[in-house]
XYZ file of C-alpha atoms in Angstrom:
525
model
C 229.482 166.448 -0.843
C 232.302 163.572 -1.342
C 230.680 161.928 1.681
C 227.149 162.479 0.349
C 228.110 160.923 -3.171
C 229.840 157.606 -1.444
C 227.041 156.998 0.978
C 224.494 157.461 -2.146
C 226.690 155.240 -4.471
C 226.669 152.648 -1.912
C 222.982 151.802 -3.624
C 224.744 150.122 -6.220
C 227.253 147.643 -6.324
C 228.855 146.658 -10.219
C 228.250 143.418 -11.130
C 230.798 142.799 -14.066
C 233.059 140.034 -13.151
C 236.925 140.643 -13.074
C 238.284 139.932 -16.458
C 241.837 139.017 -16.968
C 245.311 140.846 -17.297
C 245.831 142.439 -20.554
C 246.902 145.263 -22.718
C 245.414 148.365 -21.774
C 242.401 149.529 -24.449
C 243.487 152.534 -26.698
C 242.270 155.932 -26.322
C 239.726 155.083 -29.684
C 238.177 152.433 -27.100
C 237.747 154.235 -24.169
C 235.634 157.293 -25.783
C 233.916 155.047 -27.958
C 232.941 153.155 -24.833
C 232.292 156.066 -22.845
C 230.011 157.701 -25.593
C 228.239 154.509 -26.139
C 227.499 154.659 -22.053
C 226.655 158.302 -22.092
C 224.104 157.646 -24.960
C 222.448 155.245 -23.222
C 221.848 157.421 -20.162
C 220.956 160.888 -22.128
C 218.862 158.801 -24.727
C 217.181 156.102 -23.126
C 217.249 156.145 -19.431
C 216.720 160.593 -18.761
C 213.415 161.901 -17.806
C 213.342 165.637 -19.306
C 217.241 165.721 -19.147
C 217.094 164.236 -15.476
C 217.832 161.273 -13.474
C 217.012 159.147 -10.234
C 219.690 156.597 -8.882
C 218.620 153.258 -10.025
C 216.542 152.056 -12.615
C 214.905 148.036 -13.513
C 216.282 147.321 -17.245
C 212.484 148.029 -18.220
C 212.153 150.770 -15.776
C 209.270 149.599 -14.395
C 210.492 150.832 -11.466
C 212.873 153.291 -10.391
C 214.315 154.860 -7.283
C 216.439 157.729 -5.570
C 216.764 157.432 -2.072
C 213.045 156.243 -2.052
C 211.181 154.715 -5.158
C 210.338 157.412 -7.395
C 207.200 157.939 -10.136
C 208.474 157.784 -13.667
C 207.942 161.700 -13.694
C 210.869 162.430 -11.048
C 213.895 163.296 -11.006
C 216.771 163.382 -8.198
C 218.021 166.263 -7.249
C 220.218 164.740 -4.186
C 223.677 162.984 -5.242
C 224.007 161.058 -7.335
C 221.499 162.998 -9.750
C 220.800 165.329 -11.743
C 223.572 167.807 -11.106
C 226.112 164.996 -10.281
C 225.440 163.982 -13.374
C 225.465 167.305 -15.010
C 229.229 167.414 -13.815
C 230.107 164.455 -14.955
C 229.251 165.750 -18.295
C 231.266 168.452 -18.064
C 234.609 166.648 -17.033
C 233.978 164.309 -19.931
C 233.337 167.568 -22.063
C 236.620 168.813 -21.096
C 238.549 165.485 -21.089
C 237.624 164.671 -24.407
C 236.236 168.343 -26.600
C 233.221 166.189 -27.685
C 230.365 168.802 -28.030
C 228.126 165.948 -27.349
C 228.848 165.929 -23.324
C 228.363 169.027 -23.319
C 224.860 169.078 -24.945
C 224.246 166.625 -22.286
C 225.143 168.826 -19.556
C 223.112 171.748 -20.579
C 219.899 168.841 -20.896
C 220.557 168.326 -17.096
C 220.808 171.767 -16.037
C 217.338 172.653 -18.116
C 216.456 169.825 -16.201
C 217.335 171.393 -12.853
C 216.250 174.713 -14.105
C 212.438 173.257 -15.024
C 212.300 172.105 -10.954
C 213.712 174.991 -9.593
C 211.673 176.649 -7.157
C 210.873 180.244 -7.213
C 212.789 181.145 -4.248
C 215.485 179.730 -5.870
C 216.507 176.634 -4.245
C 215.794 172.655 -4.673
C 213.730 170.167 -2.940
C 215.241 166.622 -3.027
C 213.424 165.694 -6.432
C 211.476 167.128 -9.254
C 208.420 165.822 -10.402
C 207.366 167.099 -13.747
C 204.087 165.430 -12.986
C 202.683 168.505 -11.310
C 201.916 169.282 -7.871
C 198.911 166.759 -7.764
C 201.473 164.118 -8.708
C 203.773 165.272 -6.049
C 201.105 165.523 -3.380
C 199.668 161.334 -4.582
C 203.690 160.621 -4.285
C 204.050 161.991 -0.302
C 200.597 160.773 0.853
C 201.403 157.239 -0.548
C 205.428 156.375 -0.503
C 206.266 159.269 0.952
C 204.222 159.274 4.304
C 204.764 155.524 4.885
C 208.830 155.536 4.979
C 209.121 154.836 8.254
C 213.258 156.148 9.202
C 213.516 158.528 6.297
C 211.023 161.013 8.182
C 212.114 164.282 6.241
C 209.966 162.397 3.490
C 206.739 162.028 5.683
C 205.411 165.546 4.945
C 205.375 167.641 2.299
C 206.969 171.077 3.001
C 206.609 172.813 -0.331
C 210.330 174.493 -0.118
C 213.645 174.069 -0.879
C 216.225 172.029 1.252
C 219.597 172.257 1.868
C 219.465 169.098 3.526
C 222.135 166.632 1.318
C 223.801 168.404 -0.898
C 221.250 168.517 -3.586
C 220.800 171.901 -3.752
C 224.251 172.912 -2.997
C 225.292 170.771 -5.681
C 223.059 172.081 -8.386
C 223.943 175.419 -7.864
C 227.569 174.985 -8.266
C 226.918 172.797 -11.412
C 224.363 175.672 -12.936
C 227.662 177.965 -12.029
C 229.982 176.018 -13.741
C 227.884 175.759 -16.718
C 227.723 179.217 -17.050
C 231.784 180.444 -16.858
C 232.195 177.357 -19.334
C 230.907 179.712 -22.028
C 229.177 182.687 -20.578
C 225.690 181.725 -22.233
C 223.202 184.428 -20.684
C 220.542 181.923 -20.924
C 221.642 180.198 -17.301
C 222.435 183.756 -15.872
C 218.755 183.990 -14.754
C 218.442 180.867 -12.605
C 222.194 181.321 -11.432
C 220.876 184.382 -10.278
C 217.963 183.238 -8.416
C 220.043 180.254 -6.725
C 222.946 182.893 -5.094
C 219.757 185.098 -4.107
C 218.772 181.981 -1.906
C 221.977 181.346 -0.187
C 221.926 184.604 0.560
C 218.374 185.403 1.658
C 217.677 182.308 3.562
C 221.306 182.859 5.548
C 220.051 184.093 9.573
C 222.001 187.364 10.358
C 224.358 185.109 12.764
C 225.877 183.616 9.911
C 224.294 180.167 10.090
C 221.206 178.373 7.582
C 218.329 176.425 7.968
C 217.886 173.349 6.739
C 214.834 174.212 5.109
C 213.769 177.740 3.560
C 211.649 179.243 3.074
C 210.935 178.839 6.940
C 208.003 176.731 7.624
C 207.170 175.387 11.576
C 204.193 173.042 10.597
C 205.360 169.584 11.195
C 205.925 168.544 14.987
C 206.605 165.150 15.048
C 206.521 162.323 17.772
C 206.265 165.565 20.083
C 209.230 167.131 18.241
C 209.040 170.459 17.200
C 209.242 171.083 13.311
C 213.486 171.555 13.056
C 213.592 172.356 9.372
C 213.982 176.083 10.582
C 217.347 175.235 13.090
C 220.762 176.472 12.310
C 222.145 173.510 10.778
C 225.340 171.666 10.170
C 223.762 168.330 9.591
C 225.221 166.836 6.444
C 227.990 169.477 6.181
C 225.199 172.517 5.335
C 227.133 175.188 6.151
C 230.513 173.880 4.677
C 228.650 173.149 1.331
C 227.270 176.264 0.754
C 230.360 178.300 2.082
C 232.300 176.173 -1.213
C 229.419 177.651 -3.535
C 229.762 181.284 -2.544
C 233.333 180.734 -2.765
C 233.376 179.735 -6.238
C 230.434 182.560 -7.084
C 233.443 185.204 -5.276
C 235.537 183.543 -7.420
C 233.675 183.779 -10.905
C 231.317 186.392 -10.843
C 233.456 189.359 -10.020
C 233.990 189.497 -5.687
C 230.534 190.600 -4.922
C 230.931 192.492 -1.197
C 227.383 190.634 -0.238
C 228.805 186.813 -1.096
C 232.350 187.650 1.051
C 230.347 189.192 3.930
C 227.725 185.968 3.731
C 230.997 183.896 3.504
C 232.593 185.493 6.394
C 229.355 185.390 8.723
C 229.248 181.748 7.815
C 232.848 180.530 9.036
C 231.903 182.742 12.515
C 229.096 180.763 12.988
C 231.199 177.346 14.065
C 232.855 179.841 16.537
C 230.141 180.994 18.554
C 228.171 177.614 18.160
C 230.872 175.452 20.396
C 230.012 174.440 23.286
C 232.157 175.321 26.521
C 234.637 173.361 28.330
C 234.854 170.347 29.294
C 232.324 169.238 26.425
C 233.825 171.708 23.644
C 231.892 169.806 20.623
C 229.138 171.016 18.420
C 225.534 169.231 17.556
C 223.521 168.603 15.182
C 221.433 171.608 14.719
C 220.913 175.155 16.800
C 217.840 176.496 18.369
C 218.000 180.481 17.014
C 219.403 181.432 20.813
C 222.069 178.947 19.679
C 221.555 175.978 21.770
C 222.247 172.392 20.275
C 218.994 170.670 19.408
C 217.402 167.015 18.047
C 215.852 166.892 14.822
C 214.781 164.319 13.194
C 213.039 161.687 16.314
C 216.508 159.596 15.842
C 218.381 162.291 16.795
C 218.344 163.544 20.365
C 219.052 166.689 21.674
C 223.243 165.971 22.394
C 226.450 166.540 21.372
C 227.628 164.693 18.381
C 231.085 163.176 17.498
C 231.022 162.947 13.886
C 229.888 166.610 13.675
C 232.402 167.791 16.192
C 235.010 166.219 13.815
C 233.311 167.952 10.712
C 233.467 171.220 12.335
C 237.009 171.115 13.255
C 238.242 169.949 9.886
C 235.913 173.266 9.073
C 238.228 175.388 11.304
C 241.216 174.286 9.624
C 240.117 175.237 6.335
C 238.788 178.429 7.226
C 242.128 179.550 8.778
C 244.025 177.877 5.599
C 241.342 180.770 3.901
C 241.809 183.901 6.395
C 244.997 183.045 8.059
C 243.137 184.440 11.085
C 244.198 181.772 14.058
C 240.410 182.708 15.764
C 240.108 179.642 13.938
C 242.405 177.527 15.522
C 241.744 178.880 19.432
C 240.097 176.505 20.563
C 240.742 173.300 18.608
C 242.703 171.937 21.366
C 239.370 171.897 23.626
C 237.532 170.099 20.915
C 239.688 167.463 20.386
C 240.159 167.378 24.099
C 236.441 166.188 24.371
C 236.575 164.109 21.808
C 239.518 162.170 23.348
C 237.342 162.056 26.642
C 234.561 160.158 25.321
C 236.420 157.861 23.245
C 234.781 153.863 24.142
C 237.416 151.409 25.810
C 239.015 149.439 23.448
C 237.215 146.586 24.661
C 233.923 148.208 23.340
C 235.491 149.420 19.784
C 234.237 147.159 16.965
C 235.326 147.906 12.867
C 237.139 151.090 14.257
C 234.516 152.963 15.636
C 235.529 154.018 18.810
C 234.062 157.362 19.287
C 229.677 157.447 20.505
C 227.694 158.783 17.798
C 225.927 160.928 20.521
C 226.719 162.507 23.812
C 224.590 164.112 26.452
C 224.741 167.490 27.457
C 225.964 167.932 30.964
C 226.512 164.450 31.770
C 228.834 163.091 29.006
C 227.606 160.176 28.944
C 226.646 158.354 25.487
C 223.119 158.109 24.163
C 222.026 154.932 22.259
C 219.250 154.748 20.156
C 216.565 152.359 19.685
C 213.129 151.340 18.204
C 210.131 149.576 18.334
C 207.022 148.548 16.546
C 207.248 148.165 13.094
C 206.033 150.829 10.999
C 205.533 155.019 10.782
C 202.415 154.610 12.433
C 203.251 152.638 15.269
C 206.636 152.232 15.367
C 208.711 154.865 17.518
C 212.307 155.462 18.219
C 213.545 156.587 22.035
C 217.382 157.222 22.903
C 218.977 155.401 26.406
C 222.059 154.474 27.687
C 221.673 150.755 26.488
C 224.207 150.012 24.027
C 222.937 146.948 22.719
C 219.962 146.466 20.368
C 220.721 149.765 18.693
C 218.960 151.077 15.016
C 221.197 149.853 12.445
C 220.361 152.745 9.498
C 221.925 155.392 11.488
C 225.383 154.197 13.415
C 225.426 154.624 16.896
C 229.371 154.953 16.625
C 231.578 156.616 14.627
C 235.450 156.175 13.533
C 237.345 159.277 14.244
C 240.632 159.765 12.875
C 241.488 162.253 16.072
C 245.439 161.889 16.035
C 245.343 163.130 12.428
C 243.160 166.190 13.608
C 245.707 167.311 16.307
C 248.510 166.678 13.812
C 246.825 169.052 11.077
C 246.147 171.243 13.765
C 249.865 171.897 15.524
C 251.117 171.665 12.241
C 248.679 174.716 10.968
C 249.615 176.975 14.396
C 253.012 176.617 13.588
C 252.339 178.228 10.529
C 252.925 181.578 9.107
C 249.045 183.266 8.870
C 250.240 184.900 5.832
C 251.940 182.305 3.560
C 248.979 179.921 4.501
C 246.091 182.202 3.205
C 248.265 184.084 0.445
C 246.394 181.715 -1.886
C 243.190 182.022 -0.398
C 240.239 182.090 -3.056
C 239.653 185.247 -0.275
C 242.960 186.931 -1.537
C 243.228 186.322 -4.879
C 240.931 185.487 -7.757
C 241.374 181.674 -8.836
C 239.489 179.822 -11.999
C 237.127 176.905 -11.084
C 238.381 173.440 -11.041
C 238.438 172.409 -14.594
C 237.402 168.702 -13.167
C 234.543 168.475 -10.388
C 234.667 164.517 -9.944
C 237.642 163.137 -11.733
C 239.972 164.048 -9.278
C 238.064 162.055 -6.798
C 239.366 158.635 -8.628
C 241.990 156.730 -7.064
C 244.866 155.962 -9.184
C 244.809 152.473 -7.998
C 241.392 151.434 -10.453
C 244.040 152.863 -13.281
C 246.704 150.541 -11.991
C 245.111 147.143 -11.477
C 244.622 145.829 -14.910
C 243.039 142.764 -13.836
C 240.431 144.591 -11.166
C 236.653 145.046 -11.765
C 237.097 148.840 -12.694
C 240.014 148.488 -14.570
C 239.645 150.772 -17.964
C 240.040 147.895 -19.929
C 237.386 145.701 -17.673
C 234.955 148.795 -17.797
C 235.573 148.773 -22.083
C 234.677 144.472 -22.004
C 231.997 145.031 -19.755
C 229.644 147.586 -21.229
C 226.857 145.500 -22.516
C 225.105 145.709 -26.088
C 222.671 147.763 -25.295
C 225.356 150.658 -23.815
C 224.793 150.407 -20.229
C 226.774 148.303 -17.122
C 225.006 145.790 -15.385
C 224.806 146.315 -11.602
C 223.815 144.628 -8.803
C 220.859 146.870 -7.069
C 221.419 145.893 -3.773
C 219.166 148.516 -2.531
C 215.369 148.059 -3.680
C 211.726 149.380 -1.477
C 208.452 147.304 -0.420
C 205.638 148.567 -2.828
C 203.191 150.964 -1.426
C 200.923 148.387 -0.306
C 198.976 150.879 2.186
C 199.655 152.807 4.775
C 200.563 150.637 8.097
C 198.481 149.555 10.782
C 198.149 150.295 14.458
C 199.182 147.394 15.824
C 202.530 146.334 14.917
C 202.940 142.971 12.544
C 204.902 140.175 13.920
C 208.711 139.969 14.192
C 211.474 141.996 15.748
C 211.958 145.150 13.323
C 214.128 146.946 15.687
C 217.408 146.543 14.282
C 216.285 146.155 10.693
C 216.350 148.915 7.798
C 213.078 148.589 6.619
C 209.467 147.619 9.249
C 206.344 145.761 8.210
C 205.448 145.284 4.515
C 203.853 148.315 4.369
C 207.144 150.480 5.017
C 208.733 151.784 1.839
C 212.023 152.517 3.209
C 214.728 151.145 1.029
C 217.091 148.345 2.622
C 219.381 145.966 1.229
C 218.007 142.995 -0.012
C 219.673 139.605 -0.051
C 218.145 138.913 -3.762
C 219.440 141.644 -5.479
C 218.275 142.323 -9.054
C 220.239 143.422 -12.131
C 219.261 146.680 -13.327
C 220.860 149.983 -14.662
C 222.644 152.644 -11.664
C 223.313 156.587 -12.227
C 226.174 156.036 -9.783
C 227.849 152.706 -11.129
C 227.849 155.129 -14.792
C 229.110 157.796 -12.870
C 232.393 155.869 -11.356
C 233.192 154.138 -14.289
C 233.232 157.073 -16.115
C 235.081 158.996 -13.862
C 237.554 155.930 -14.229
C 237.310 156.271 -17.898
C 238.271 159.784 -18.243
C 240.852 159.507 -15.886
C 242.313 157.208 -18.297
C 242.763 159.224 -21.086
C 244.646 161.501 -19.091
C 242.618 164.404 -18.346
């Protein structure tokens, strides 16, 4: 989810210029400041107790990861239940009642949009379904690279953390006091993990299953075994903390142990010993969205071995650790020269099966309807929203790795959540601050900037870096003028979002969120 949360924060950029050295603000200016901010967002800027990303100051328009109606909310980080969390750290940081009134606004929130089977979609429209349905056959339909917005499955995702996320936070809320009232929709939300796990340990990205949308000649993936955006590693941490506060329930250990095997038995064999994307139900690595070609992929492979540590770290059983080795072995063998490495990234985003060779992607046209995208061996001219390499800290893998097989199995899991029962983490997102923003007096995020910074009417001023063409219509058949194949966003009539060189000032979820966290780190937790 920490990944998920930095590449979704990266819509916003704070504007507040660096102010200079001096005494740090008392602990009477910090929670004034931070209540002042908090106000603003419960009181002003919430729809229903929810939230999108970004907002203009007279939220005329508003967006998530694509521009919302003034009926959404955002389930996906940073949202809702990001937010929800943040309440609850400043809750426990401070005693205020107030934060946590807020929180329990964001989980009704959550709890309103909550599907029956008991799992989240990425947003929440309180509109209704007709509003939902104008939303995906207008903006929706016509984002040309975000294509798991182009149709309109009607279930829940697991796709980004969202629902992962507001499940733990509904959790959480519930041990902080034990009120019954969020029992019901905790409830429902385990039931999902659980019912929408396959027998083999592994989930879908989607559920419940649907096949209806073949795309580009693709089939519909929503139903593969996924590990896309760390799905089985985020839900594994949720049924973990549900063993943890809800009493050891034999179903959530047995989903918890099916779900580490899954990594085992989905490795390829030697010489290419990675992992992909996604898995066809016979367990066969698979493309999803048409961006994403059948192959092995780096950045995965990496996930899934920093997976296998953990799990042994949890079991102590070194099944875990086997075959390592093999995986970084592969990764090693299709590291680039270094006269093809640029900013670090050395390693091929994908790799074909068999061959070994990397796979590039492209595109051309320039929108959904007749733009495409095609994978080659071409290297140059690749799509620039989704990074054809990736930087791989591989000595640091085989370094945690010989240093865990050295290990005694028993010391390293006698602390296992597994083994013993262990409270939640009193802070979700605190922790996550770097002690440097505490040290530099003078910098941008500096507790005493953040306090001087805050404007009048309680909120910080960002930079939205990130805005979305209008829905102007949905795009022709012949493709508009200009070379679109390296950009983020086609014709006018795509509303994919993309950095803009003009950026607007306007009021972000995640620039509140950091300087908050930064905030309550101050007053010492």
């Amino acid at each position: 989810m920490r990944a998920l949360l930095l590449k979704a924060l990266g819509w916003a950029l704070a504007a507040s210029l660096a102010v200079p050295a001096a005494a740090a603000p008392d602990k009477r200016q910090i929670e004034d400041t931070m209540k002042r901010a908090t106000r603003f967002m419960v009181e002003k800027v919430a729809t229903n107790g929810g939230y999108v990303w970004s907002y203009l100051p007279d939220m005329s328009r508003r967006w998530g990861e694509m521009e919302a109606f003034p009926t959404m909310i955002w389930v996906q980080p940073p949202g809702t239940a990001t937010m929800g969390h943040l309440y609850l750290d400043a809750y426990h940081a401070t005693g205020d009642a107030y934060y946590y009134a807020a929180a329990e606004k964001a989980a009704n929130a959550l709890i309103a949009i909550q599907q029956e089977s008991g799992g989240w979609h990425y947003f929440g429209d309180f509109g209704g379904e007709a509003s939902t349905r104008r939303w995906y056959d207008t903006i929706g339909k016509n984002a040309w690279r975000l294509e798991e917005f182009q149709h309109y499955w009607g279930n829940a995702t697991f796709d980004d953390a969202g629902t992962s996320e507001s499940m733990q936070f509904l959790l959480r809320l519930y041990v902080e006091k034990h009120d019954p009232k969020y029992l019901p929709a905790l409830k429902k939300a385990l039931n999902f993990v659980l019912d929408s796990q396959y027998p083999i340990g592994g989930w879908p990205q989607r559920f419940p299953l649907k096949n209806e949308f073949s795309h580009h000649g693709k089939p519909d993936y929503t139903s593969f075994i996924t590990f896309n955006d760390d799905v089985a590693g985020e839900n594994i941490q949720f049924l973990l903390y549900a063993y943890q506060a809800l009493g050891g329930d034999a179903r959530v250990r047995d989903a918890i142990i099916r779900a580490m095997n899954i990594t085992l038995v989905t490795q390829q064999a030697k010489p290419q010993a990675g992992w992909g994307l996604q898995y066809t139900l016979d367990l066969k690595p698979v493309g999803a969205r048409t961006y994403e070609p059948t192959a092995l992929v780096t950045h995965t492979t990496a996930a899934n071995i920093k997976q296998l540590l953990r799990f042994y770290r949890l079991t102590g059983d070194k099944k875990f650790l086997a075959r390592i080795p093999e995986a970084i072995d592969w990764l090693e063998s299709v590291k680039l020269p270094a006269d093809q490495v640029k900013n670090g990234r050395a390693y091929p985003t994908f790799i074909e099966i068999d061959t070994n060779r990397p796979l590039y992607v492209h595109r051309r046209g320039s929108n959904v309807v007749n733009g495409e995208y095609y994978a080659d061996y071409d290297p140059a001219n690749t799509i620039t929203h989704y990074s054809s390499t990736r930087a791989i800290d591989v000595p640091g893998l085989r370094r945690e790795y010989d240093k865990l097989i050295a290990s005694d199995p028993a010391t390293i899991a006698s602390a296992s959540p597994l083994r013993a029962p262990q409270p939640l983490p009193r802070y979700f997102l605190v922790e996550e601050t770097a002690t440097s923003d505490l040290n530099t007096a003078s910098g941008k995020r500096s507790p005493d900037a953040l306090v001087k910074s805050l404007n009048a009417a309680g909120w910080w001023p960002t930079e939205l870096k990130a805005t979305s063409n209008p829905y102007a219509g949905d795009g022709a058949t012949t493709p508009a003028s200009g070379d679109f194949s390296r950009t983020k966003v086609g014709d006018a009539t795509d509303t994919s979002p993309y950095e803009t060189d003009h950026p607007v000032v306007g009021i972000s979820t995640g620039t509140y969120i950091e300087n908050m966290k930064v905030l309550i780190a101050a007053l010492g937790q």
